[in-house]
XYZ file of C-alpha atoms in Angstrom:
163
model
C -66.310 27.032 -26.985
C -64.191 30.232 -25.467
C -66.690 29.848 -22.208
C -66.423 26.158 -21.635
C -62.420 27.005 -21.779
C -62.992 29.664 -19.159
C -65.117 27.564 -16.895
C -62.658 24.753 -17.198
C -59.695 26.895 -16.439
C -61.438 28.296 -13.368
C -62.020 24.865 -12.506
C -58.441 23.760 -12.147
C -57.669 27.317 -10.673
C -59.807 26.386 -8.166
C -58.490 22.957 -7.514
C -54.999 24.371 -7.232
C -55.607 27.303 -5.133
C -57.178 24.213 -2.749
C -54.114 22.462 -2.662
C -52.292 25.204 -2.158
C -54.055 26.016 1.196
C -53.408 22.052 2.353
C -49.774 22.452 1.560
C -49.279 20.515 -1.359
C -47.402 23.345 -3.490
C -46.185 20.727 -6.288
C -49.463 19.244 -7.155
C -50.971 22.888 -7.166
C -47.893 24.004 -9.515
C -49.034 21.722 -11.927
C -52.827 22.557 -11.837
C -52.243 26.509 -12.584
C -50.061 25.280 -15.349
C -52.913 23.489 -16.501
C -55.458 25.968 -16.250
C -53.120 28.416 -17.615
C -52.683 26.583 -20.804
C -55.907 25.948 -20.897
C -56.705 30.057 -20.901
C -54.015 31.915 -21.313
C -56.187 35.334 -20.202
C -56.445 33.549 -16.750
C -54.408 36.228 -14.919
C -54.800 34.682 -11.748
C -53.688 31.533 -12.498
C -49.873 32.831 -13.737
C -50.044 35.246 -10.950
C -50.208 32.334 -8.467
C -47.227 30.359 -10.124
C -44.847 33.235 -9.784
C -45.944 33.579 -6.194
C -45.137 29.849 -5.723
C -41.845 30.670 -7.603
C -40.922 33.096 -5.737
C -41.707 31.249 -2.413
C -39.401 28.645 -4.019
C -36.861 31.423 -4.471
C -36.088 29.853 -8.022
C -35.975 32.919 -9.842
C -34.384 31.648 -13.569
C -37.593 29.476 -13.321
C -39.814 32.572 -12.285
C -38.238 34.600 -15.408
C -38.946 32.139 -17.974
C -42.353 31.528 -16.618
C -43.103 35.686 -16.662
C -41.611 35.348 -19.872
C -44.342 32.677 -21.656
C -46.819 34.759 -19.544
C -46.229 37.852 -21.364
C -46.128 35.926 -24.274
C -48.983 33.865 -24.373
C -51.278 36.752 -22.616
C -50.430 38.843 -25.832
C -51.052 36.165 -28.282
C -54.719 35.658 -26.321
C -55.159 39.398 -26.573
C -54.567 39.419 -30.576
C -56.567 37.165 -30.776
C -59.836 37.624 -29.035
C -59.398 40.998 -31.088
C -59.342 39.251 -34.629
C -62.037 37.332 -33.824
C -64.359 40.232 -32.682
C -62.762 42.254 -35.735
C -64.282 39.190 -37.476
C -67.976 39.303 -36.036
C -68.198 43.425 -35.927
C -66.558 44.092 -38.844
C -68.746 46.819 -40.487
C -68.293 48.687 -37.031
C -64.922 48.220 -37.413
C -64.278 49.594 -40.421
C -66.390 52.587 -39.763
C -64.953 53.906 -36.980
C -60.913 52.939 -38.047
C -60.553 56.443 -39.507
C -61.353 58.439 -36.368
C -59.691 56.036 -34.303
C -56.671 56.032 -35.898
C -57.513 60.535 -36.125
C -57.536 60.106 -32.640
C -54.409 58.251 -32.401
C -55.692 54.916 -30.249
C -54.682 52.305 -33.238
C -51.167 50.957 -33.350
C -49.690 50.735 -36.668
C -50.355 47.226 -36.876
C -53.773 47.944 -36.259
C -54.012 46.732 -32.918
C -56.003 49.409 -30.126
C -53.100 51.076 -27.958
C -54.509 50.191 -24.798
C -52.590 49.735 -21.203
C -53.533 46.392 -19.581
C -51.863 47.037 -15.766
C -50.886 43.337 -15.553
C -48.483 43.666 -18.343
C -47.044 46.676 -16.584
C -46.452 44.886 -13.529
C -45.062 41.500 -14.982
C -42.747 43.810 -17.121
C -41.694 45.712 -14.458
C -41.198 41.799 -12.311
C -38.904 40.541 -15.204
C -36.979 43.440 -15.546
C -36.281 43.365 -11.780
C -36.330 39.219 -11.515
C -33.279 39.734 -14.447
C -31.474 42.486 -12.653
C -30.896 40.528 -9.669
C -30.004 37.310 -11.130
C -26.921 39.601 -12.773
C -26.112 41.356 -10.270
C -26.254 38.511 -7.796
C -23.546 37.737 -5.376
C -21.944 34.333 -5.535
C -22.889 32.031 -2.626
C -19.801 31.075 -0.753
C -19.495 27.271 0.492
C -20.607 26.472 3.282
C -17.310 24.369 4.407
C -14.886 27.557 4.192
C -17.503 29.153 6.696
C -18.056 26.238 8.826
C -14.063 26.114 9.508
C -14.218 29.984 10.149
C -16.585 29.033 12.917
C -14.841 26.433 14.608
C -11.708 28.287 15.198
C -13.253 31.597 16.442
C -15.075 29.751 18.977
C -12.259 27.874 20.786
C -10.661 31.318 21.302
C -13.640 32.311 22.603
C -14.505 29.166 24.834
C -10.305 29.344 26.043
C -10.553 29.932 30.131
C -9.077 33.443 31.211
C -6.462 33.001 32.988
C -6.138 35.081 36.343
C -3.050 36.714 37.595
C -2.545 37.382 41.555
């Protein structure tokens, strides 16, 4: 079941990193959405719709979508660990005491491990949100249209020449 999901997921990845390439950015939006739902371990897949985000320059959309990746990359984490906890649960159980000796079990019993892609859409969000508050307004583009207008007729004005 887990490997049809992955082949189907790569399958719309696919599709969408086509489109992408022709130039049709929306449709290909929509396909790593899909195949992202459809695995939510398909790093590639989010990593593309940021990209496309950030072409976009949309960034309160880019921040909720690192958001629900974090999120749902987590959840698919727990569980693909329950459900080998489930299978190889006599190995488990007899190695919990030195790993937790060792100090490489969380408290909740998760493994304290360091998965880089985390790391770098933590660091993105963190950034993405510090620049959204930090921001500058945009001024309008009529107060610096009429700025415009009246620097250039003192510019365009003939010299006059005195004999």
């Amino acid at each position: 079941m887990a490997r049809r999901k992955d082949i189907r997921s790569k399958l719309e990845y696919h599709q969408a990193l086509k489109l992408e390439k022709t130039g049709d950015h929306n449709l290909a939006l929509k396909l790593y959405q899909k195949s992202s739902t459809i695995d939510p371990s398909n790093i590639h897949a989010w990593n593309r719709q940021m990209i496309l985000f950030r072409k976009y320059k949309s960034k309160s959309q880019e921040i909720a979508l690192v958001k629900s990746a974090i999120a749902a990359y987590r959840n698919s984490i727990q569980t693909s660990h329950k459900q080998w906890l489930a299978l190889h649960q006599e190995k488990a159980e007899s190695t919990r005491e030195l790993a937790t000796v060792l100090g490489l079990i969380e408290p909740d019993g998760m493994p304290k491990t360091e998965y880089a892609i985390l790391t770098k859409w933590e660091t993105r969000l963190y950034l993405l949100e510090y620049r959204l508050k930090n921001s500058r307004p945009k001024k309008s583009k009529a107060k610096s249209k009429t700025k415009h207008k009246s620097t250039a007729k003192a510019v365009n004005k003939p010299a006059t020449k005195k004999k």
